[in-house]
Amino acid sequence: MKTSALLLSLMMLASSCGQKSTIKTHVEARALGDGEHVTFPIVIPLSEKSIATFKSPVGDMNPLFRGFASSLMNLGASMGAGKTRLTLTQPLPEIPDGYLASIKIKRIFFFIEKTSDKSENFDFLRKLAVKVKATTINRDNPTWEPTVDTGSMSHNELSFFDSLFPSRRNRQAQDWEKNAPGLLLIKYNEDHRTESLMGDEVGTINIIQTDKPNATRKYLEEQYGAYFSRIHTLSKSIIVEFKKDPVLEEMFKTRLSNDALKVEELGIGEINPCSNNVCMDLKVPDVDLIPMLKEGNALKIDAYIDPKHAPDSFQLKGFLEFEVKIKAKI
């Protein structure tokens, strides 16, 4: 019964793409198939409201998606408070065998939205590391709510994460990263940004501010959809990623400037290209999470944050993209 329910929910979610949703969880309308598997990209917007109301239509996997999304939003809150540690423990459902082939995290994208006259950027962040592993907890309490700890790090914990960022790269550090328990999901170092962030493998991203996000997104999809490889709504910001052709970005801006009346009607304001100062398109390992998740009944996410200072005022937004692959023949 669970197998049929999850498979049906995936199909319904794919077919309902584009319909009005207060959650704005997004699954590509075109699922990809290779004859043996069907692949669904699931994109979860990260904003100040999306996590509190998030409920994945992929029913059985909801706690898993919620856990990752909640940890990333709590990560933003920890950065803003100048914290150096975040640990989130998320109870997990039983991973169904037989039809769920793989679950991968494909993209973690952050951007800082201006909240005052003073613009904040990621220059305040020296280092960021996130490690994920399965754990076992007492499940007498049936709740799926995660537990969050942002207390200070012990000396041993600090040494544990500091070893990720040696002043000189050495074989011992590389062996630790490879063999330590869990998955090193994020490793950002401001001194080595090109190694930490996505590069030419993704298209140019612009952030569009608007007073009417739903109407603006509909207008952009209908009039300029051929230019984009993705478009997401985050509160009053629209993220557009252009297809990998530099001419398309210029064509888009030229056409949009010629449609001044529509731009004014929709309240479209600044259109800012992403730079490493305000956007973080993080590299993530291409790893199937299922073997790790089967090792326990909960997910433990540990984050180490090394800020130069606590930002005055900022709001972390972005999106988290999963790739869920199911077997075509069950």
CSV table of C-alpha atoms in Angstrom, one decimal:
chain,number,residue,atom,x,y,z
A,1,MET,CA,0.0,0.0,0.0
A,2,LYS,CA,2.8,2.4,0.9
A,3,THR,CA,4.5,1.6,-2.4
A,4,SER,CA,1.4,2.5,-4.4
A,5,ALA,CA,0.7,5.6,-2.4
A,6,LEU,CA,4.2,7.0,-2.8
A,7,LEU,CA,4.4,6.2,-6.5
A,8,LEU,CA,0.9,7.7,-7.1
A,9,SER,CA,1.9,10.9,-5.1
A,10,LEU,CA,5.0,11.3,-7.3
A,11,MET,CA,3.0,11.0,-10.4
A,12,MET,CA,0.3,13.4,-9.2
A,13,LEU,CA,2.9,15.9,-8.1
A,14,ALA,CA,4.6,15.9,-11.5
A,15,SER,CA,1.2,16.3,-13.3
A,16,SER,CA,0.1,19.2,-11.0
A,17,CYS,CA,3.2,21.3,-11.6
A,18,GLY,CA,2.3,24.9,-12.2
A,19,GLN,CA,-0.9,24.9,-10.1
A,20,LYS,CA,-1.3,27.4,-7.3
A,21,SER,CA,0.4,26.2,-4.1
A,22,THR,CA,1.1,28.1,-0.9
A,23,ILE,CA,4.1,25.8,-0.3
A,24,LYS,CA,5.6,26.3,-3.7
A,25,THR,CA,7.4,22.9,-3.6
A,26,HIS,CA,8.3,22.2,-7.3
A,27,VAL,CA,8.7,19.0,-9.2
A,28,GLU,CA,9.7,19.2,-12.9
A,29,ALA,CA,6.6,18.5,-15.0
A,30,ARG,CA,8.8,16.4,-17.3
A,31,ALA,CA,10.0,13.4,-15.4
A,32,LEU,CA,13.1,11.8,-16.9
A,33,GLY,CA,13.1,8.1,-17.7
A,34,ASP,CA,15.7,5.6,-19.0
A,35,GLY,CA,13.5,2.6,-19.4
A,36,GLU,CA,14.5,1.2,-16.0
A,37,HIS,CA,14.0,4.2,-13.8
A,38,VAL,CA,11.9,7.4,-13.6
A,39,THR,CA,13.6,10.5,-12.2
A,40,PHE,CA,11.9,13.3,-10.5
A,41,PRO,CA,13.8,16.6,-9.6
A,42,ILE,CA,12.1,18.0,-6.5
A,43,VAL,CA,12.9,21.6,-5.7
A,44,ILE,CA,12.1,23.1,-2.2
A,45,PRO,CA,12.3,26.9,-2.0
A,46,LEU,CA,14.0,28.1,1.1
A,47,SER,CA,12.5,31.3,2.5
A,48,GLU,CA,11.3,32.7,5.8
A,49,LYS,CA,7.8,31.1,5.3
A,50,SER,CA,8.4,28.0,3.3
A,51,ILE,CA,9.7,25.7,6.0
A,52,ALA,CA,7.0,26.4,8.7
A,53,THR,CA,4.3,25.3,6.2
A,54,PHE,CA,6.2,22.8,4.2
A,55,LYS,CA,4.5,19.5,3.6
A,56,SER,CA,5.9,17.4,0.8
A,57,PRO,CA,3.4,15.6,-1.5
A,58,VAL,CA,5.9,12.7,-1.5
A,59,GLY,CA,4.2,11.5,1.7
A,60,ASP,CA,6.5,8.8,3.1
A,61,MET,CA,9.6,10.9,2.5
A,62,ASN,CA,8.3,14.1,4.0
A,63,PRO,CA,10.4,14.0,7.2
A,64,LEU,CA,13.6,13.5,5.1
A,65,PHE,CA,12.9,16.5,2.9
A,66,ARG,CA,11.8,18.5,5.9
A,67,GLY,CA,14.9,17.7,7.9
A,68,PHE,CA,17.3,18.9,5.2
A,69,ALA,CA,15.3,22.0,4.4
A,70,SER,CA,14.9,22.9,8.1
A,71,SER,CA,18.6,22.5,8.8
A,72,LEU,CA,19.4,24.9,6.0
A,73,MET,CA,17.0,27.5,7.2
A,74,ASN,CA,18.2,27.1,10.8
A,75,LEU,CA,21.7,27.5,9.3
A,76,GLY,CA,20.7,30.9,8.1
A,77,ALA,CA,19.4,31.9,11.5
A,78,SER,CA,22.6,30.7,13.2
A,79,MET,CA,24.7,32.7,10.8
A,80,GLY,CA,22.6,35.8,11.6
A,81,ALA,CA,23.1,35.3,15.3
A,82,GLY,CA,26.8,34.8,15.0
A,83,LYS,CA,26.6,31.1,16.1
A,84,THR,CA,29.4,28.7,15.4
A,85,ARG,CA,27.5,25.5,15.7
A,86,LEU,CA,24.2,23.9,14.6
A,87,THR,CA,23.1,20.3,15.2
A,88,LEU,CA,19.8,19.1,13.9
A,89,THR,CA,18.4,15.6,14.5
A,90,GLN,CA,15.5,14.6,12.3
A,91,PRO,CA,13.5,11.4,12.9
A,92,LEU,CA,13.2,9.4,9.6
A,93,PRO,CA,10.6,7.1,8.2
A,94,GLU,CA,11.6,3.6,7.1
A,95,ILE,CA,13.2,3.7,3.7
A,96,PRO,CA,11.0,1.6,1.4
A,97,ASP,CA,12.8,-1.1,-0.5
A,98,GLY,CA,12.0,-2.5,-3.9
A,99,TYR,CA,11.0,0.6,-5.9
A,100,LEU,CA,12.9,3.6,-4.5
A,101,ALA,CA,16.2,3.4,-6.4
A,102,SER,CA,18.1,6.5,-5.1
A,103,ILE,CA,17.7,9.9,-3.4
A,104,LYS,CA,20.4,12.5,-4.1
A,105,ILE,CA,20.9,16.2,-3.3
A,106,LYS,CA,21.7,17.9,-6.6
A,107,ARG,CA,21.8,21.6,-5.7
A,108,ILE,CA,22.1,23.9,-2.6
A,109,PHE,CA,21.7,27.5,-3.5
A,110,PHE,CA,21.7,30.4,-1.1
A,111,PHE,CA,21.4,34.2,-1.7
A,112,ILE,CA,21.3,37.1,0.7
A,113,GLU,CA,18.3,39.4,0.3
A,114,LYS,CA,18.7,43.0,1.3
A,115,THR,CA,16.6,43.9,4.4
A,116,SER,CA,17.6,47.5,4.9
A,117,ASP,CA,19.4,50.3,3.2
A,118,LYS,CA,22.7,48.6,4.0
A,119,SER,CA,23.4,45.7,1.7
A,120,GLU,CA,24.8,42.5,3.4
A,121,ASN,CA,26.9,39.9,1.6
A,122,PHE,CA,28.7,36.7,2.3
A,123,ASP,CA,32.0,38.4,3.1
A,124,PHE,CA,31.2,38.0,6.8
A,125,LEU,CA,31.5,34.2,6.4
A,126,ARG,CA,35.0,32.6,6.5
A,127,LYS,CA,34.1,28.9,6.5
A,128,LEU,CA,31.1,26.7,6.5
A,129,ALA,CA,31.0,22.9,6.8
A,130,VAL,CA,28.0,20.6,7.0
A,131,LYS,CA,28.3,16.9,7.8
A,132,VAL,CA,25.4,14.4,7.6
A,133,LYS,CA,25.1,10.9,9.1
A,134,ALA,CA,22.5,8.4,10.2
A,135,THR,CA,21.9,7.9,13.9
A,136,THR,CA,19.6,6.0,16.2
A,137,ILE,CA,17.2,7.7,18.6
A,138,ASN,CA,14.4,6.7,21.0
A,139,ARG,CA,11.2,6.7,19.0
A,140,ASP,CA,8.8,6.4,21.9
A,141,ASN,CA,7.6,9.9,20.9
A,142,PRO,CA,5.8,9.7,17.6
A,143,THR,CA,6.5,13.3,16.6
A,144,TRP,CA,8.5,14.0,13.4
A,145,GLU,CA,9.7,17.4,14.6
A,146,PRO,CA,13.5,17.8,14.6
A,147,THR,CA,15.5,18.8,17.6
A,148,VAL,CA,17.9,21.7,17.1
A,149,ASP,CA,21.0,22.6,19.2
A,150,THR,CA,22.9,25.8,18.5
A,151,GLY,CA,25.0,25.8,21.7
A,152,SER,CA,28.8,26.4,21.8
A,153,MET,CA,31.2,23.8,20.4
A,154,SER,CA,33.3,21.7,22.7
A,155,HIS,CA,37.1,21.6,22.1
A,156,ASN,CA,36.9,18.2,20.5
A,157,GLU,CA,34.0,19.2,18.2
A,158,LEU,CA,35.9,22.4,17.1
A,159,SER,CA,39.0,20.3,16.4
A,160,PHE,CA,36.9,17.9,14.4
A,161,PHE,CA,35.7,20.6,12.0
A,162,ASP,CA,39.0,22.6,12.0
A,163,SER,CA,40.7,19.5,10.5
A,164,LEU,CA,38.6,20.1,7.4
A,165,PHE,CA,40.4,23.4,6.8
A,166,PRO,CA,44.1,22.9,7.4
A,167,SER,CA,46.4,25.8,6.5
A,168,ARG,CA,48.1,23.4,4.1
A,169,ARG,CA,46.3,20.6,2.3
A,170,ASN,CA,47.9,17.2,3.3
A,171,ARG,CA,47.2,13.5,2.8
A,172,GLN,CA,46.0,13.1,6.4
A,173,ALA,CA,43.2,15.7,5.9
A,174,GLN,CA,42.2,14.2,2.6
A,175,ASP,CA,42.0,10.7,4.2
A,176,TRP,CA,39.9,12.1,7.1
A,177,GLU,CA,37.4,13.6,4.7
A,178,LYS,CA,37.1,10.4,2.7
A,179,ASN,CA,36.9,7.9,5.6
A,180,ALA,CA,35.2,9.9,8.5
A,181,PRO,CA,31.7,8.6,9.3
A,182,GLY,CA,28.9,10.4,7.4
A,183,LEU,CA,28.7,12.6,4.3
A,184,LEU,CA,30.5,15.9,4.0
A,185,LEU,CA,27.7,17.7,2.3
A,186,ILE,CA,29.0,21.3,2.3
A,187,LYS,CA,32.6,22.6,2.6
A,188,TYR,CA,32.9,26.4,1.9
A,189,ASN,CA,36.1,28.2,2.4
A,190,GLU,CA,36.3,31.9,1.4
A,191,ASP,CA,40.0,31.4,0.6
A,192,HIS,CA,39.1,28.8,-2.0
A,193,ARG,CA,35.8,29.9,-3.3
A,194,THR,CA,36.2,28.4,-6.8
A,195,GLU,CA,36.7,25.0,-5.2
A,196,SER,CA,33.6,25.4,-3.0
A,197,LEU,CA,31.1,26.8,-5.5
A,198,MET,CA,29.6,25.7,-8.8
A,199,GLY,CA,31.1,27.3,-11.9
A,200,ASP,CA,30.6,26.9,-15.6
A,201,GLU,CA,28.5,23.8,-15.2
A,202,VAL,CA,25.4,26.0,-14.4
A,203,GLY,CA,23.9,28.9,-16.2
A,204,THR,CA,23.9,32.6,-15.1
A,205,ILE,CA,21.4,33.4,-12.3
A,206,ASN,CA,19.6,36.7,-11.9
A,207,ILE,CA,17.5,37.8,-8.9
A,208,ILE,CA,14.4,39.8,-9.8
A,209,GLN,CA,12.6,41.8,-7.2
A,210,THR,CA,8.8,42.3,-7.7
A,211,ASP,CA,5.7,43.5,-5.8
A,212,LYS,CA,3.6,40.8,-7.5
A,213,PRO,CA,5.6,37.5,-7.4
A,214,ASN,CA,3.0,35.1,-8.7
A,215,ALA,CA,1.9,37.3,-11.6
A,216,THR,CA,5.5,38.1,-12.4
A,217,ARG,CA,6.5,34.5,-12.5
A,218,LYS,CA,3.5,33.7,-14.8
A,219,TYR,CA,4.4,36.5,-17.1
A,220,LEU,CA,8.1,35.5,-17.2
A,221,GLU,CA,7.3,31.9,-17.9
A,222,GLU,CA,4.8,32.7,-20.7
A,223,GLN,CA,6.9,35.4,-22.4
A,224,TYR,CA,10.5,34.4,-21.7
A,225,GLY,CA,10.3,30.8,-20.6
A,226,ALA,CA,12.5,29.7,-23.6
A,227,TYR,CA,15.4,31.7,-22.1
A,228,PHE,CA,15.4,29.9,-18.7
A,229,SER,CA,16.5,26.5,-17.4
A,230,ARG,CA,14.8,27.2,-14.1
A,231,ILE,CA,12.6,29.8,-12.4
A,232,HIS,CA,11.7,29.8,-8.7
A,233,THR,CA,9.6,32.1,-6.5
A,234,LEU,CA,11.0,33.1,-3.1
A,235,SER,CA,8.7,35.6,-1.3
A,236,LYS,CA,9.1,38.7,-3.4
A,237,SER,CA,12.1,37.5,-5.3
A,238,ILE,CA,12.2,35.5,-8.5
A,239,ILE,CA,15.2,33.4,-9.3
A,240,VAL,CA,15.9,32.8,-13.0
A,241,GLU,CA,18.7,30.7,-14.3
A,242,PHE,CA,19.5,31.3,-17.9
A,243,LYS,CA,20.3,28.5,-20.4
A,244,LYS,CA,24.0,28.4,-21.1
A,245,ASP,CA,24.0,31.0,-23.8
A,246,PRO,CA,25.3,34.5,-23.0
A,247,VAL,CA,23.2,36.0,-25.8
A,248,LEU,CA,19.9,34.9,-24.1
A,249,GLU,CA,20.6,37.1,-21.0
A,250,GLU,CA,21.1,40.2,-23.1
A,251,MET,CA,18.0,39.4,-25.3
A,252,PHE,CA,15.9,39.0,-22.2
A,253,LYS,CA,17.0,42.3,-20.7
A,254,THR,CA,16.5,44.1,-24.0
A,255,ARG,CA,13.0,42.7,-24.5
A,256,LEU,CA,12.0,43.4,-20.9
A,257,SER,CA,13.2,47.0,-21.1
A,258,ASN,CA,10.9,47.5,-24.1
A,259,ASP,CA,7.9,46.3,-22.1
A,260,ALA,CA,8.0,49.2,-19.6
A,261,LEU,CA,4.3,49.3,-19.0
A,262,LYS,CA,4.1,45.7,-18.0
A,263,VAL,CA,7.2,46.0,-15.8
A,264,GLU,CA,5.5,48.9,-14.0
A,265,GLU,CA,2.2,47.1,-13.7
A,266,LEU,CA,3.9,44.1,-12.0
A,267,GLY,CA,6.1,46.2,-9.8
A,268,ILE,CA,9.3,44.7,-11.1
A,269,GLY,CA,12.2,46.4,-9.5
A,270,GLU,CA,15.9,45.6,-9.4
A,271,ILE,CA,17.3,42.8,-11.5
A,272,ASN,CA,20.7,41.7,-10.0
A,273,PRO,CA,23.0,39.1,-11.4
A,274,CYS,CA,24.3,36.7,-8.9
A,275,SER,CA,27.9,37.1,-7.7
A,276,ASN,CA,29.9,35.2,-5.1
A,277,ASN,CA,29.3,38.0,-2.7
A,278,VAL,CA,25.6,37.6,-2.5
A,279,CYS,CA,25.0,34.1,-3.9
A,280,MET,CA,26.4,30.7,-2.9
A,281,ASP,CA,25.8,27.9,-5.5
A,282,LEU,CA,27.5,25.2,-3.4
A,283,LYS,CA,29.1,22.1,-4.8
A,284,VAL,CA,27.5,19.0,-3.4
A,285,PRO,CA,28.7,15.4,-3.7
A,286,ASP,CA,26.9,13.1,-6.2
A,287,VAL,CA,26.0,10.5,-3.6
A,288,ASP,CA,22.9,8.3,-3.2
A,289,LEU,CA,21.6,8.9,0.4
A,290,ILE,CA,19.7,5.6,0.7
A,291,PRO,CA,22.5,3.4,2.0
A,292,MET,CA,23.4,5.9,4.7
A,293,LEU,CA,19.8,6.5,5.7
A,294,LYS,CA,19.2,2.8,6.2
A,295,GLU,CA,21.8,2.8,9.0
A,296,GLY,CA,19.5,4.4,11.6
A,297,ASN,CA,16.1,5.9,12.3
A,298,ALA,CA,17.2,9.5,12.3
A,299,LEU,CA,19.3,12.0,10.4
A,300,LYS,CA,21.9,14.0,12.3
A,301,ILE,CA,23.1,17.2,10.5
A,302,ASP,CA,26.1,19.0,12.1
A,303,ALA,CA,27.2,22.4,10.8
A,304,TYR,CA,30.3,24.4,11.7
A,305,ILE,CA,30.1,28.1,11.0
A,306,ASP,CA,33.1,30.4,11.1
A,307,PRO,CA,31.9,34.0,10.8
A,308,LYS,CA,34.1,37.1,11.0
A,309,HIS,CA,31.2,38.9,12.7
A,310,ALA,CA,27.4,38.6,13.0
A,311,PRO,CA,25.7,40.4,10.1
A,312,ASP,CA,23.7,43.5,11.0
A,313,SER,CA,20.6,42.4,9.1
A,314,PHE,CA,20.1,39.8,6.4
A,315,GLN,CA,17.7,37.2,5.1
A,316,LEU,CA,19.0,33.9,3.7
A,317,LYS,CA,17.0,32.5,0.8
A,318,GLY,CA,17.5,30.0,-1.9
A,319,PHE,CA,16.5,26.5,-2.9
A,320,LEU,CA,17.3,22.8,-2.2
A,321,GLU,CA,17.0,20.4,-5.1
A,322,PHE,CA,16.6,16.6,-4.6
A,323,GLU,CA,16.7,13.9,-7.3
A,324,VAL,CA,14.4,11.0,-6.5
A,325,LYS,CA,14.7,8.0,-8.8
A,326,ILE,CA,12.2,5.2,-8.7
A,327,LYS,CA,12.1,1.9,-10.6
A,328,ALA,CA,9.9,2.1,-13.7
A,329,LYS,CA,8.8,-1.5,-13.2
A,330,ILE,CA,7.6,-2.6,-9.8
